[in-house]
Amino acid sequence: MSLPLLPTSVVGSYSMPGWLERLKTEYVLRRISRLELDEIHDTAVKAAIKDQEVAGVDIVTDGELRRDNLIDYFAERLPGVQIDRASKKFYYDFYDSVVRGKMPMAGLGMVNDFKFLAANTERVPKFNVTGPHSLVKRIRNEFYKSEEEFASDVARIMNLELKELVRAGVKHLQIDEPYYSGFPEDLPWGVRVLNTLVDGVDARITLHICYGNRYGKPTWAGNYRYLFPTILDAKVHQLSLEFARRGGEDLDLFKEFSGRFEIGVGVIDVKDHEIETPDLVAERIRKAAEFVPVDRMFVLPDCGCLHLPQSIAFSKLKAMVRGAEIVRAELK
Amino acid sequence: MILHINHVQPGRSESTSGVVSTLLSLLEAGEIDPNTLGHLNVHIDWVQYKSNFREPVSIRRVVRDEELLPLADIAVDLRQMQPETIRKALSEALNGAGPDALETPRRMYLESYTPMRSSIIWTFNAVFWKYLPIWEKASGKGYEKALPGGHSDGHNAQAIQDSIMEFWEQLRKIEAQHLLPTEIYILEIGVGTGERASRWLDGFKDLDRQKGTQYYSRLRFLAGDYSVATLNRVMGNLQAHRELSSFVEVDAMNPFKSLSHLRYKVMLITLSNVYDNLPTDELVLRDGKLFFIEVRAYVPTAEATRICEKYRLPVNALQQTVEKLLRDGPESFDSLEQAMGFWQEIWAAVRLEERLVSAHNLSEAHLPTGMKPSYIEGLIENAPANIRFHLSSGATESFINTIPLLHPRGCLQVSDIFVEKLTDYLHGFRGPGKMDGSIVNWVNGALLEVVGAQSGYDVHFAPFQYRKGSKTSVLYTTQRE
């Protein structure tokens, strides 16, 4: 499926319904079975896909509704990671997870989740994974000599899984590395392990870097200046960045380097319940276009819509799509 | 009859047993309808402020859809109870408990039944703060003199020094991570006289100079209060820090409204003795069933008559005169002295009649804006079957509307009187009490803890260690991972 100029997408997560939060927690507390939870997830994912389609989004995800948070979906799957099941009381909490030995190579079993997405949409599907830098910040390391060594093994294991995903049909992959912004000093090795992760993975790869969205609020503050010049070594096609909430003050950083990456411009503030108008979205796109060529620009929210109520998330996506249409019409 | 004795204040065990023996004696003497007893809860666990809105013995009837139910509560305030009047008070209360009981002519009502948060007592409270200088002049003492200990805990020198050091250390940590913003915002809501702010900024400036860290010049101090008169007074007290200070009219229940441009930017937000003075509702669980408290304010007729005679008002003009005072202020009266006298005496006399309104579930409750029913559902899921607790509507709303201002590494510190666990309500229930012309209420910290967790903050409580016997604790937030 071909994409229009200024393709629209979501960063990953979609609004988590209150009832799904409760049911996920019921599962955590062993009150419903895995089978029941899987059926619930299938239903919720279909609804999330439908919302994105009705809103008119070009590149869709499964809303990440099968995931409890950005870590545990992977911690549960990564071979050699031990999980303390009793450590989680509310689904959104992080498990206490730990690595106590060399991680063996094994699959993560994420392909079926992509296949479910692909089977339930006619839009372009995108699959997201949390990057190794962010994962090692939350999974306790009791074996490796350094975080980089640990992250390198995580990257090697996940690289195999990404290749499996590509074999299953993934063409758009996104790596989420929100912890870069909290640990800018890690960036050199963060980019090295990222490159290990994507080595030989034949897909359009987006790297999403934001300032955190835990509980719908930023975890860090600052600006994207810290990314340069190290980020230029990242072997990805696109950077997806947060500009709506923070304003576009550091957009100019990307003017100089716009030839290196496509830019996914965040035009929807996911930390504010006020719904942007299409005109405001169009204005944000026009401003970004001063620094990023429109044929290398993608239009997205700042981050996942997880914490927004469904009606607000849906309306924001509609406004985003309409705003992109306004600018497209102007460019014709 | 179910007797609830969860707390007996020292020296009052005799009064407690006196209540029980008097009840039995009334029954034996046939002065109580035995049928009433089948639906009666008698509470003698109330730990009240010395000055409050209750009679020594209060009856609370229960309604469902305006239909009066046989169930009733009787609350005995042992602090006010006199041994010689106990029999009469209990008899009158119990004989007024049944569904057929008529409204008493001994009360002059100032309003119809209403949820507690919207009672006229909160208008009295708001008017007190609006006309604080006039009240202070009339009473001959500053409002801080009315506080326990006669001064605000917020002014404690050691507490201020420790706060400065903690904040400075926090800034050092953030700077080490290269995440310190150019402008470091600090916000104090409910800034009082500005004395605390002034001492804090003085101390911080000194420390910064000693350490050579250059933080002071980057501070942006915001003094927030809803009273312009207060802000003007504070402005004078912060002359030495004028260049970095701003004075902002802030609604304590919604600071975000006037400060939305500072979303996620404020490093430190402090409030002292603000939450305990914000409107609240109360909820009751009886055998696992949910009830809301509604109140109507009244003045005992005898008191009303006395006050009206003293101020040469017709008794039937009482309500109208109170409304005029609260609407137009004391300056609208012919004589300010007379207005203040009337105000103070009415405030001393005003009482609250309460009733329990049966509810099917929490969706019928008026919850603070931004609070989901699930916050309370989770809290009461494991609560005792019989408990009464504050919804702390104003405090919760304020909390919800304050935390979006916090910088990702910022902290909210609230010095107030908190109930830290819901089960603590089993041992006592404090408030609303009268504090000179204003209201004081304990704050449901357990609820704030739940609200904080849902918003990404762990909420902790630490005792205020700087004054012996202080009931104050400090709520502080840390980022929830």
mmCIF file of C-alpha atoms in Angstrom, chain A residues 22 90 93-94 138 179 181-182 184 214-221 245 269 271-272, chain B residues 177-179 263-264 372-374 377 381 407-409 453-457 479-481:
data_model
loop_
_atom_site.group_PDB
_atom_site.id
_atom_site.type_symbol
_atom_site.label_atom_id
_atom_site.label_comp_id
_atom_site.label_asym_id
_atom_site.label_seq_id
_atom_site.Cartn_x
_atom_site.Cartn_y
_atom_site.Cartn_z
ATOM 1 C CA ARG A 22 -9.113 -3.736 35.661
ATOM 2 C CA PHE A 90 -1.463 -3.277 39.478
ATOM 3 C CA ASP A 93 3.540 -1.605 37.719
ATOM 4 C CA PHE A 94 6.842 -2.966 36.537
ATOM 5 C CA ARG A 138 14.492 -1.457 34.169
ATOM 6 C CA TYR A 179 15.406 6.484 28.393
ATOM 7 C CA SER A 181 16.588 11.491 27.319
ATOM 8 C CA GLY A 182 17.079 10.561 30.951
ATOM 9 C CA PRO A 184 22.156 11.405 27.742
ATOM 10 C CA ARG A 214 4.845 7.160 32.308
ATOM 11 C CA TYR A 215 1.482 7.927 33.924
ATOM 12 C CA GLY A 216 0.891 10.437 31.151
ATOM 13 C CA LYS A 217 3.568 12.858 32.305
ATOM 14 C CA PRO A 218 7.127 13.503 31.244
ATOM 15 C CA THR A 219 9.838 11.658 33.113
ATOM 16 C CA TRP A 220 12.560 14.043 32.011
ATOM 17 C CA ALA A 221 12.965 17.553 30.734
ATOM 18 C CA ARG A 245 4.060 19.628 24.072
ATOM 19 C CA ASP A 269 0.257 16.644 22.841
ATOM 20 C CA LYS A 271 -0.242 14.810 27.978
ATOM 21 C CA ASP A 272 -3.009 17.336 27.538
ATOM 22 C CA GLN B 177 22.468 14.619 35.424
ATOM 23 C CA HIS B 178 22.660 17.750 33.247
ATOM 24 C CA LEU B 179 18.908 18.125 33.617
ATOM 25 C CA ARG B 263 3.091 22.814 33.271
ATOM 26 C CA TYR B 264 5.875 20.369 34.217
ATOM 27 C CA LYS B 372 -12.368 8.522 38.977
ATOM 28 C CA PRO B 373 -14.796 6.398 41.040
ATOM 29 C CA SER B 374 -12.236 3.598 40.802
ATOM 30 C CA GLU B 377 -13.649 1.883 44.996
ATOM 31 C CA GLU B 381 -12.860 -2.392 48.840
ATOM 32 C CA HIS B 407 8.791 19.331 36.865
ATOM 33 C CA PRO B 408 9.632 15.659 36.207
ATOM 34 C CA ARG B 409 12.125 15.902 39.063
ATOM 35 C CA ALA B 453 -0.300 6.627 42.561
ATOM 36 C CA GLN B 454 -2.718 6.839 39.650
ATOM 37 C CA SER B 455 -1.002 10.031 38.530
ATOM 38 C CA GLY B 456 2.532 8.673 38.720
ATOM 39 C CA TYR B 457 3.548 9.846 42.179
ATOM 40 C CA GLN B 479 8.138 10.035 41.248
ATOM 41 C CA ARG B 480 6.546 6.616 40.833
ATOM 42 C CA GLU B 481 8.466 4.273 38.558
#
